[in-house]
XYZ file of C-alpha atoms in Angstrom:
644
model
C -43.179 -16.664 46.748
C -40.236 -18.287 48.832
C -39.465 -16.766 52.123
C -36.578 -14.411 51.920
C -33.885 -13.032 54.524
C -32.047 -10.161 52.905
C -29.670 -7.523 54.377
C -30.513 -4.640 54.109
C -30.088 -0.428 54.599
C -32.977 1.342 56.339
C -32.256 5.035 56.950
C -34.284 7.431 59.827
C -33.314 10.662 61.147
C -31.390 9.242 64.687
C -29.411 10.868 67.351
C -26.627 8.488 68.085
C -27.125 6.465 71.320
C -23.464 7.621 72.396
C -20.762 5.469 74.537
C -21.536 3.607 77.317
C -21.047 5.441 80.754
C -17.245 4.313 81.763
C -17.925 4.627 85.599
C -19.370 1.634 87.165
C -23.120 2.243 88.396
C -22.351 2.236 91.897
C -25.190 3.808 93.209
C -28.394 1.004 94.245
C -30.550 1.002 91.512
C -33.954 2.416 92.321
C -37.466 0.874 91.229
C -40.650 2.655 90.692
C -42.141 -1.007 89.441
C -41.906 -2.488 93.202
C -43.972 -2.702 95.595
C -44.820 -1.424 98.900
C -45.298 -4.526 101.918
C -48.717 -2.800 102.681
C -49.591 -3.851 98.869
C -47.888 -6.925 98.876
C -50.340 -8.365 101.701
C -53.069 -8.235 99.130
C -51.536 -10.514 96.658
C -52.008 -13.988 95.948
C -49.024 -15.739 97.446
C -47.800 -17.550 94.227
C -47.901 -13.852 92.508
C -45.730 -12.149 96.274
C -43.581 -15.532 96.011
C -42.795 -13.697 92.466
C -42.594 -10.419 93.077
C -40.021 -11.066 96.024
C -37.862 -13.684 93.867
C -34.702 -11.604 93.518
C -35.316 -8.097 92.607
C -32.559 -6.647 90.778
C -30.711 -4.286 92.968
C -27.810 -3.775 90.820
C -27.015 -2.280 87.316
C -23.337 -3.847 87.063
C -21.622 -5.554 85.438
C -23.319 -3.184 83.023
C -22.859 0.132 81.740
C -25.405 2.930 81.630
C -25.602 4.402 77.835
C -26.480 8.152 79.285
C -24.556 10.324 76.493
C -26.902 10.582 73.796
C -28.520 13.990 72.618
C -31.702 14.919 71.051
C -29.585 15.946 67.767
C -30.907 14.167 64.994
C -29.466 13.412 61.985
C -30.469 10.811 58.628
C -28.561 8.074 59.539
C -28.316 4.132 57.987
C -29.128 1.673 60.226
C -28.234 -1.740 59.512
C -31.760 -4.061 58.610
C -32.239 -7.560 58.152
C -35.229 -8.119 55.880
C -37.647 -11.029 56.316
C -40.691 -11.191 52.953
C -43.252 -13.882 51.953
C -45.739 -12.767 49.872
C -48.148 -11.963 52.679
C -45.732 -10.454 55.168
C -42.419 -7.901 55.235
C -40.567 -7.808 58.544
C -38.459 -5.342 59.077
C -35.894 -5.880 61.963
C -32.443 -3.671 63.079
C -29.607 -6.579 65.001
C -27.642 -3.765 65.839
C -30.067 -2.678 67.682
C -31.464 -5.341 70.200
C -33.473 -7.385 67.633
C -35.843 -5.226 67.247
C -38.802 -5.938 64.754
C -39.454 -2.064 63.517
C -41.791 -2.726 61.159
C -44.797 -5.548 59.642
C -46.369 -4.819 56.555
C -48.705 -6.703 55.199
C -48.504 -7.140 51.714
C -52.332 -7.488 50.322
C -53.519 -4.454 52.542
C -50.463 -2.970 52.202
C -51.337 -1.840 55.713
C -48.385 -0.850 58.841
C -49.777 -3.732 61.707
C -46.947 -2.244 64.276
C -46.115 1.253 64.895
C -42.585 2.109 63.563
C -41.128 4.818 64.754
C -39.980 7.497 61.821
C -36.999 8.490 64.538
C -34.260 7.322 66.144
C -34.322 8.995 69.305
C -32.333 7.582 72.866
C -34.163 8.155 76.338
C -33.496 7.375 79.931
C -36.399 5.083 79.916
C -34.284 1.395 79.436
C -32.750 0.004 82.816
C -29.237 1.126 81.881
C -30.377 4.424 80.309
C -30.807 5.123 76.002
C -34.300 3.176 74.959
C -36.378 4.009 72.000
C -40.079 3.730 70.777
C -41.773 1.277 68.137
C -41.935 -1.890 66.844
C -41.791 -5.527 68.545
C -38.334 -5.463 71.324
C -37.317 -8.558 72.976
C -37.180 -8.487 77.154
C -35.079 -10.095 79.278
C -33.390 -9.182 82.666
C -35.547 -7.718 84.790
C -38.881 -5.640 84.713
C -38.153 -2.793 82.986
C -37.000 -2.503 79.398
C -33.913 -4.457 78.242
C -30.023 -3.272 79.349
C -30.221 -4.427 75.421
C -32.131 -1.793 73.583
C -29.703 0.089 71.431
C -26.840 -3.305 71.254
C -26.120 -5.027 68.737
C -27.041 -9.076 69.084
C -25.702 -11.794 66.685
C -27.976 -12.399 63.985
C -27.234 -15.547 61.598
C -29.745 -17.312 58.977
C -31.047 -21.089 60.313
C -33.152 -23.900 58.416
C -36.452 -23.544 59.487
C -38.660 -26.077 60.104
C -40.925 -25.955 56.568
C -37.967 -26.453 54.759
C -36.943 -22.998 54.083
C -34.965 -20.237 56.178
C -35.153 -18.206 59.422
C -33.960 -15.398 60.929
C -31.811 -16.177 64.591
C -31.310 -13.684 66.949
C -28.775 -14.312 70.300
C -27.307 -13.144 72.947
C -25.957 -13.267 76.681
C -28.131 -11.231 78.750
C -25.558 -10.195 81.614
C -27.632 -8.751 84.498
C -29.084 -12.706 84.638
C -25.353 -14.132 83.077
C -28.531 -15.967 80.770
C -28.178 -16.953 77.028
C -31.416 -16.526 74.784
C -32.588 -16.631 71.308
C -35.150 -15.497 69.043
C -35.604 -17.291 66.141
C -37.931 -15.478 63.304
C -39.599 -16.694 60.082
C -42.395 -16.350 57.974
C -44.013 -20.124 56.648
C -45.116 -20.334 53.087
C -48.182 -17.897 52.845
C -48.902 -17.768 56.278
C -50.043 -13.923 57.391
C -48.376 -14.905 60.762
C -44.560 -13.743 61.829
C -43.305 -16.477 64.318
C -41.261 -16.148 66.721
C -39.591 -18.707 68.718
C -38.141 -18.023 72.039
C -35.686 -19.905 74.129
C -33.819 -18.521 77.738
C -31.186 -21.343 78.598
C -30.150 -21.277 81.837
C -26.530 -23.205 81.826
C -25.232 -22.478 85.765
C -24.888 -24.916 88.617
C -27.741 -23.014 90.314
C -31.429 -21.358 89.598
C -31.544 -18.120 88.264
C -34.474 -15.608 87.681
C -35.933 -15.057 84.493
C -37.750 -12.298 83.268
C -39.108 -11.918 79.297
C -41.960 -9.602 78.022
C -42.592 -9.044 74.379
C -43.696 -5.470 74.199
C -45.529 -4.138 70.717
C -45.985 -0.725 69.852
C -49.525 -0.445 67.807
C -50.619 3.003 67.077
C -53.297 4.416 68.785
C -56.399 5.513 66.848
C -59.215 7.207 68.093
C -61.285 4.371 67.945
C -58.354 1.971 68.336
C -59.421 -1.306 71.104
C -57.422 -3.922 73.022
C -58.967 -7.084 73.510
C -57.983 -10.156 75.702
C -59.668 -13.207 76.978
C -60.097 -11.368 79.789
C -62.985 -9.716 82.483
C -60.684 -8.094 85.129
C -56.523 -7.372 85.011
C -54.124 -6.025 87.647
C -53.920 -2.252 87.355
C -50.606 -0.921 88.409
C -50.447 3.213 88.450
C -46.919 3.618 89.330
C -47.249 4.987 93.246
C -45.548 1.400 94.357
C -48.515 1.266 96.845
C -51.570 0.006 94.073
C -51.628 -2.687 92.253
C -54.966 -3.553 92.656
C -57.264 -6.351 90.285
C -60.106 -4.380 88.544
C -62.504 -5.129 86.036
C -62.431 -4.892 82.202
C -63.366 -3.156 80.525
C -64.684 -0.451 82.576
C -63.581 1.114 85.679
C -63.256 4.291 87.580
C -66.160 5.662 85.278
C -64.698 4.954 81.568
C -63.673 1.964 79.176
C -60.078 1.332 79.679
C -59.994 -0.196 76.507
C -59.317 2.379 74.481
C -55.684 4.051 75.055
C -56.500 6.894 73.400
C -59.356 7.527 76.048
C -56.682 6.847 79.323
C -56.290 9.865 81.252
C -52.799 9.121 82.486
C -50.561 6.486 82.244
C -51.133 2.959 83.514
C -50.215 -0.614 83.004
C -53.022 -3.524 82.821
C -52.009 -6.533 83.334
C -55.081 -9.185 82.118
C -56.193 -11.811 84.490
C -56.211 -14.392 82.216
C -57.800 -17.595 82.906
C -56.289 -20.726 83.377
C -56.898 -22.971 79.828
C -57.438 -19.601 78.163
C -55.559 -19.459 75.013
C -53.490 -16.459 75.013
C -54.047 -13.510 72.716
C -54.039 -9.796 72.801
C -55.002 -7.600 70.063
C -55.769 -4.008 68.702
C -58.416 -3.262 66.765
C -59.396 0.354 64.776
C -62.668 1.351 64.078
C -63.348 -1.035 61.572
C -61.890 -3.902 62.434
C -58.657 -4.489 61.486
C -55.427 -4.399 63.670
C -52.361 -6.940 64.838
C -52.786 -9.579 67.262
C -50.399 -11.285 68.678
C -50.721 -15.072 70.137
C -48.709 -18.500 71.737
C -48.030 -21.144 73.248
C -49.565 -21.056 76.990
C -46.364 -20.989 77.999
C -45.798 -17.260 77.766
C -48.956 -16.440 80.459
C -49.462 -12.379 80.558
C -50.592 -10.275 78.609
C -50.806 -6.464 79.261
C -51.637 -3.081 78.236
C -49.301 0.104 78.662
C -50.765 3.573 77.736
C -49.431 7.116 78.111
C -52.782 8.573 78.960
C -53.916 11.423 76.847
C -53.410 14.088 79.575
C -50.308 16.808 78.829
C -48.150 14.492 79.766
C -48.704 11.520 78.235
C -48.746 13.081 74.819
C -45.374 15.049 75.774
C -43.867 11.874 76.719
C -45.005 10.369 73.036
C -43.072 13.916 71.351
C -40.295 13.210 73.558
C -39.855 9.257 72.367
C -40.759 11.386 68.037
C -41.523 14.083 66.841
C -44.762 16.760 67.156
C -47.470 15.343 64.802
C -46.335 11.514 64.964
C -49.570 9.302 65.462
C -49.665 8.468 69.417
C -49.178 4.479 70.500
C -50.030 1.883 72.931
C -48.227 -1.314 73.464
C -49.469 -4.769 73.960
C -47.222 -7.496 75.725
C -47.167 -10.457 76.584
C -44.659 -11.892 78.880
C -43.349 -15.105 81.102
C -45.673 -14.032 84.074
C -48.860 -12.467 85.091
C -47.325 -9.424 85.562
C -44.397 -7.517 84.435
C -43.496 -7.391 88.575
C -42.507 -10.937 89.020
C -39.662 -12.624 88.363
C -39.500 -16.629 87.218
C -37.393 -19.412 89.012
C -35.641 -20.828 86.112
C -33.796 -24.604 87.725
C -29.908 -25.108 86.940
C -29.450 -26.658 83.766
C -33.036 -25.579 82.647
C -35.046 -23.600 80.302
C -38.115 -21.756 78.916
C -38.895 -21.867 75.391
C -42.888 -20.883 73.135
C -43.696 -19.792 70.078
C -45.187 -16.129 69.584
C -47.479 -15.525 66.455
C -47.755 -11.440 64.685
C -50.509 -10.731 62.629
C -53.513 -9.035 61.058
C -56.456 -9.785 62.093
C -60.451 -8.119 60.803
C -63.134 -8.732 62.984
C -66.431 -7.949 63.103
C -66.656 -3.947 64.057
C -69.839 -3.949 65.440
C -68.936 -6.411 67.900
C -65.347 -5.902 68.735
C -66.828 -1.923 69.901
C -70.307 -2.569 70.548
C -71.218 -2.938 74.362
C -71.185 -6.162 75.380
C -67.634 -7.458 76.166
C -68.067 -10.921 76.032
C -69.389 -10.068 72.524
C -66.346 -8.996 71.924
C -63.871 -11.427 73.071
C -65.527 -13.608 71.931
C -65.475 -11.972 67.904
C -61.987 -11.764 67.929
C -61.200 -15.045 69.633
C -63.372 -16.457 67.296
C -61.510 -14.568 64.013
C -58.168 -15.891 65.354
C -59.061 -19.486 65.516
C -60.517 -18.953 61.988
C -57.010 -17.375 60.768
C -54.376 -19.352 63.314
C -56.295 -22.063 64.651
C -54.236 -21.995 68.240
C -53.225 -26.482 67.737
C -51.913 -24.793 64.347
C -49.741 -22.913 67.091
C -48.982 -25.663 69.337
C -48.445 -27.811 66.256
C -45.424 -24.869 64.768
C -43.659 -24.977 68.433
C -43.507 -28.844 68.606
C -41.756 -28.546 64.242
C -39.243 -25.889 66.071
C -37.995 -26.871 68.997
C -35.769 -29.278 67.159
C -34.891 -27.006 65.418
C -33.767 -24.538 67.817
C -30.072 -25.936 67.828
C -29.263 -26.120 64.922
C -25.956 -24.490 63.956
C -26.327 -21.038 61.682
C -25.481 -21.265 57.826
C -24.793 -17.477 57.747
C -23.534 -14.641 59.633
C -25.591 -11.231 58.834
C -24.652 -8.982 62.159
C -22.023 -9.339 65.120
C -23.065 -9.135 68.840
C -20.699 -8.462 71.298
C -18.014 -10.686 73.124
C -19.100 -11.641 76.052
C -20.880 -14.645 75.303
C -18.015 -16.539 74.086
C -16.230 -15.413 77.669
C -18.777 -17.241 79.691
C -19.211 -20.354 77.332
C -14.842 -20.975 78.053
C -15.059 -19.869 81.241
C -17.555 -21.883 82.502
C -17.051 -24.565 78.979
C -20.632 -24.697 78.055
C -22.475 -26.036 75.083
C -24.894 -24.472 73.528
C -25.570 -25.737 70.062
C -27.835 -23.426 68.115
C -26.476 -20.659 69.814
C -22.986 -19.587 68.844
C -20.483 -17.287 70.403
C -17.735 -16.724 68.462
C -14.183 -15.551 69.792
C -13.139 -11.926 68.672
C -10.175 -11.737 66.784
C -7.200 -10.516 68.376
C -6.635 -6.989 66.339
C -11.007 -6.911 66.483
C -11.659 -3.923 68.251
C -15.248 -5.547 69.794
C -12.874 -8.003 71.820
C -10.703 -5.384 73.324
C -12.956 -5.614 76.728
C -12.658 -8.861 77.167
C -9.079 -9.167 76.115
C -7.866 -8.832 80.397
C -10.690 -11.296 81.094
C -9.542 -14.118 78.687
C -6.338 -14.008 80.255
C -6.894 -13.790 84.057
C -8.821 -17.290 82.852
C -5.798 -17.933 80.823
C -3.150 -17.209 82.651
C -4.356 -16.223 86.572
C -3.740 -12.279 85.565
C -5.494 -9.851 84.698
C -3.117 -8.120 83.129
C -4.957 -4.748 82.296
C -3.811 -1.981 80.444
C -4.990 1.631 79.025
C -5.768 4.769 80.605
C -8.603 3.576 82.803
C -10.031 -0.005 83.477
C -12.806 -1.578 81.395
C -15.519 -2.672 82.640
C -15.534 -4.516 85.673
C -17.034 -8.682 85.672
C -18.914 -9.198 89.356
C -20.802 -12.485 89.045
C -18.925 -15.122 91.786
C -16.880 -17.338 89.222
C -14.785 -14.052 88.153
C -14.315 -12.869 91.935
C -13.071 -15.956 93.000
C -10.409 -15.747 89.975
C -10.065 -11.859 91.045
C -9.263 -13.170 94.734
C -6.564 -16.028 93.788
C -5.162 -13.642 90.739
C -1.711 -12.419 91.261
C -1.335 -8.470 92.812
C -2.757 -5.650 90.392
C -4.229 -2.383 91.368
C -6.493 -3.074 88.497
C -7.424 -6.535 90.079
C -7.664 -4.790 93.486
C -10.131 -2.365 91.449
C -12.402 -4.694 89.903
C -12.566 -7.478 92.756
C -14.125 -4.114 95.157
C -16.554 -3.566 91.593
C -17.216 -7.251 92.552
C -17.635 -7.376 96.393
C -19.859 -4.109 96.079
C -22.046 -5.752 93.982
C -22.091 -8.755 95.954
C -23.652 -6.703 99.308
C -19.773 -6.851 100.651
C -19.778 -3.455 101.283
C -16.513 -3.104 103.996
C -14.636 -5.396 101.654
C -15.133 -3.278 98.666
C -13.787 -0.428 100.064
C -10.982 -2.266 101.278
C -10.188 -3.432 98.235
C -11.039 0.084 96.597
C -7.833 0.848 99.534
C -5.002 -1.149 97.887
C -5.976 -0.349 94.705
C -5.148 3.006 95.482
C -1.974 2.016 98.110
C -0.799 0.155 94.396
C -0.952 3.651 92.187
C -4.673 2.791 91.115
C -5.212 6.819 91.403
C -8.395 8.150 90.311
C -10.957 5.142 89.621
C -9.922 3.685 92.992
C -10.753 7.136 94.755
C -13.774 7.599 92.477
C -15.171 4.364 94.182
C -14.489 5.010 97.650
C -15.826 8.522 96.822
C -19.074 7.034 95.319
C -19.259 4.674 98.799
C -19.377 7.384 100.630
C -22.372 8.638 98.873
C -24.443 5.445 99.706
C -23.384 4.695 103.076
C -23.752 8.271 104.173
C -20.706 10.399 104.431
C -21.153 13.713 102.460
C -18.165 15.335 103.004
C -15.503 12.786 102.902
C -17.551 11.919 99.254
C -16.959 15.722 98.074
C -12.839 15.047 99.539
C -13.110 12.903 97.749
C -14.328 13.370 94.074
C -12.373 16.528 94.183
C -9.617 15.105 94.243
C -10.315 12.179 91.600
C -11.436 15.040 89.262
C -7.766 16.690 89.615
C -5.449 13.716 89.634
C -8.049 11.807 86.387
C -7.457 15.307 84.093
C -3.579 14.763 84.805
C -3.860 11.234 84.101
C -5.209 12.274 80.330
C -8.508 10.505 81.467
C -10.650 10.210 77.970
C -13.313 12.523 78.145
C -16.090 10.440 78.290
C -14.676 9.371 81.485
C -14.003 12.875 82.891
C -17.535 13.925 81.719
C -19.110 11.036 83.836
C -16.656 12.125 86.759
C -17.520 15.972 86.852
C -20.839 15.110 87.219
C -21.002 13.097 90.104
C -18.682 15.094 91.776
C -20.619 18.544 91.391
C -23.598 16.384 92.875
C -21.416 15.551 95.755
C -19.999 18.866 96.008
C -23.167 20.325 96.302
C -24.185 18.071 98.911
C -22.092 18.604 101.220
C -22.768 22.670 100.974
C -18.970 22.882 99.393
C -20.642 24.870 95.989
C -17.115 27.119 95.638
C -15.632 23.899 94.873
C -19.176 22.355 92.453
C -17.873 25.607 90.577
C -14.699 24.833 89.520
C -15.019 21.452 88.777
C -18.012 22.470 86.647
C -16.116 25.162 84.623
C -13.280 22.427 83.841
C -16.581 20.478 81.963
C -15.867 20.085 78.357
C -17.760 23.408 76.616
C -19.701 20.840 74.750
C -21.192 18.781 77.381
C -21.538 22.378 79.363
C -24.559 22.519 77.126
C -26.163 19.561 77.196
C -29.870 19.687 79.799
C -27.612 17.894 82.851
C -25.123 20.143 83.040
C -27.557 23.220 82.645
C -29.378 21.819 85.328
C -26.100 21.718 87.483
C -24.745 25.424 86.503
C -28.258 26.270 87.749
C -28.174 24.535 90.944
C -24.721 26.031 91.318
C -25.712 29.812 90.765
C -28.372 28.845 93.074
C -26.052 27.373 95.505
C -24.109 30.354 95.358
C -26.190 32.828 96.449
C -26.815 33.843 92.163
C -30.887 33.555 92.200
C -31.525 35.323 89.261
C -28.351 32.948 87.305
C -30.476 30.428 88.188
C -34.128 31.662 87.558
C -33.056 32.937 83.606
C -31.680 29.430 83.139
C -34.845 27.897 84.326
C -36.818 30.265 81.930
C -34.974 29.481 78.979
C -35.838 26.152 78.756
C -33.817 23.032 80.089
C -34.608 19.635 78.101
C -32.833 16.796 80.599
C -32.288 14.359 77.744
C -31.023 11.653 79.651
C -33.880 11.958 82.738
C -34.657 8.104 83.661
C -37.232 6.784 84.504
C -39.551 7.887 87.507
C -36.114 10.325 88.263
C -37.615 13.775 89.708
C -35.540 16.876 90.515
C -35.974 20.449 91.487
C -35.948 23.302 89.345
C -33.799 26.127 91.029
C -35.331 28.866 92.023
C -38.621 28.148 91.304
C -41.169 26.850 94.360
C -43.220 23.210 94.895
C -42.677 19.995 93.779
C -39.641 18.877 91.441
C -40.309 20.464 87.944
C -39.858 17.217 85.182
C -40.927 13.477 85.584
C -40.534 10.880 82.999
C -41.631 6.807 82.680
C -42.430 4.903 80.390
C -44.313 1.862 79.964
């Protein structure tokens, strides 16, 4: 059977990821993955340098995705199916290019954990994320900001004379274009993924890449990699330690179902060793992932078998669904590192995903060296290392081939950056949205700034801000305009020039900007330790937003911030007044139910706060590592969630 690429529709019970939060994220980003200085002191120097290199301190210019629920309805999702006579891969271009499923046709086995539902949860860098399949993570430590965003997709020529599926986008945290080319050689049991990240700028850029693969977590599933040691990370910011593989702390840590609590194991692969990782069940069958040597890192993430681990998995899918673990591959030995990419340079590699069958007695035997050797030998027989290297070399010229047929459309940000930088990016054209295209509305004022020197932004509230040095310079020299002053303040804040940002927002206020500038000043007050002034400004901004007819999404997001600030300043009555003005549908959501309980407690109504707590509250958008106290309850914070 010749390889085919076709459009399809995948219907799943799905909760919508919701719209973007229209308020720019001005708070400093917390990072549960960052080590403290004591932990850093004992690391190899090269690893420590990469951990210190350009850690992400802000989500700007990306907006948060935090307006989703846990209400799922049958939803048709655009899909692209890649198929030969051996494998069938289903890809979701509108959801980060996720490979939702990979089926081995001769055996009918599903090689991935394919989530039967689409349930966003607050585990991506910018909020909404969902579990399952193979995801492509670029930007900074964590699940990428494109988890629920559309990518460009097209049919392009493949090295074997057939077709391959190209996925590409502009990653906005680091301002880097990337592509993933997926194809199935005729008769192959392996899905190939050619990946390229380019730096078209005149400065070096930090790069983070991890390909995360969800695999079923059966009771006898074992994860194998060519390593005798691993770096264990336990999410307390002080414990990245090198531990033996497979046995450590009284248990065999290569069986995810036996893990007591969530953890990362970054395998310490010897130099020169073939890069691979596999998850094999009790019969020795499962998935193997391998790559060219540029993709150096390999990792096992497990949720843990304790109650919290099970609950976290149920939160992402539904009760009764089998658990999963993640086997991952990245550019650096651990996910706490960022790798510098020189100006004008690129990183490129080839990955391969396919079925593997090994002797179960060897795979699950007590001799770890024998288990590794058996798996490595079966991999070499199924897909020789030399064949992967040859496939990579054959693919490299095709990475620049122009698409033949558009299959899906991503954002317009790449087209804007290509025009601003006058960039040439063979193989990944970023089409300029048509004038009437709703998807291009966010870029339209910035294109006007680029072409005319005037932002010319219209509408009831400002659109997304751009914060790179090049855009900041254009804003600084633009024609006087309150929205230009506002966006300039956001760019200055991102760059760390906080005082100048405040002056720009004050200037926007004097020019008549209103509530958006006042909210920005209030958020700056929170960050700079001025709670009373922040409360005053937030309260006034809420009033102005209502009078100005701001969107419901903006008013809801603003109210959430304002209530927090008013409570912090001890102004419970004002917080209650803001809460009363929130749309009734939003007030039923978990985040606002929690805020309501806090307001009640602050007003002296402990019984009312306890009643809300006892009725049960699910905070849909609870973020990774986020904790909060339950009002009316003594002791430690009541909820904490995280992801791998």
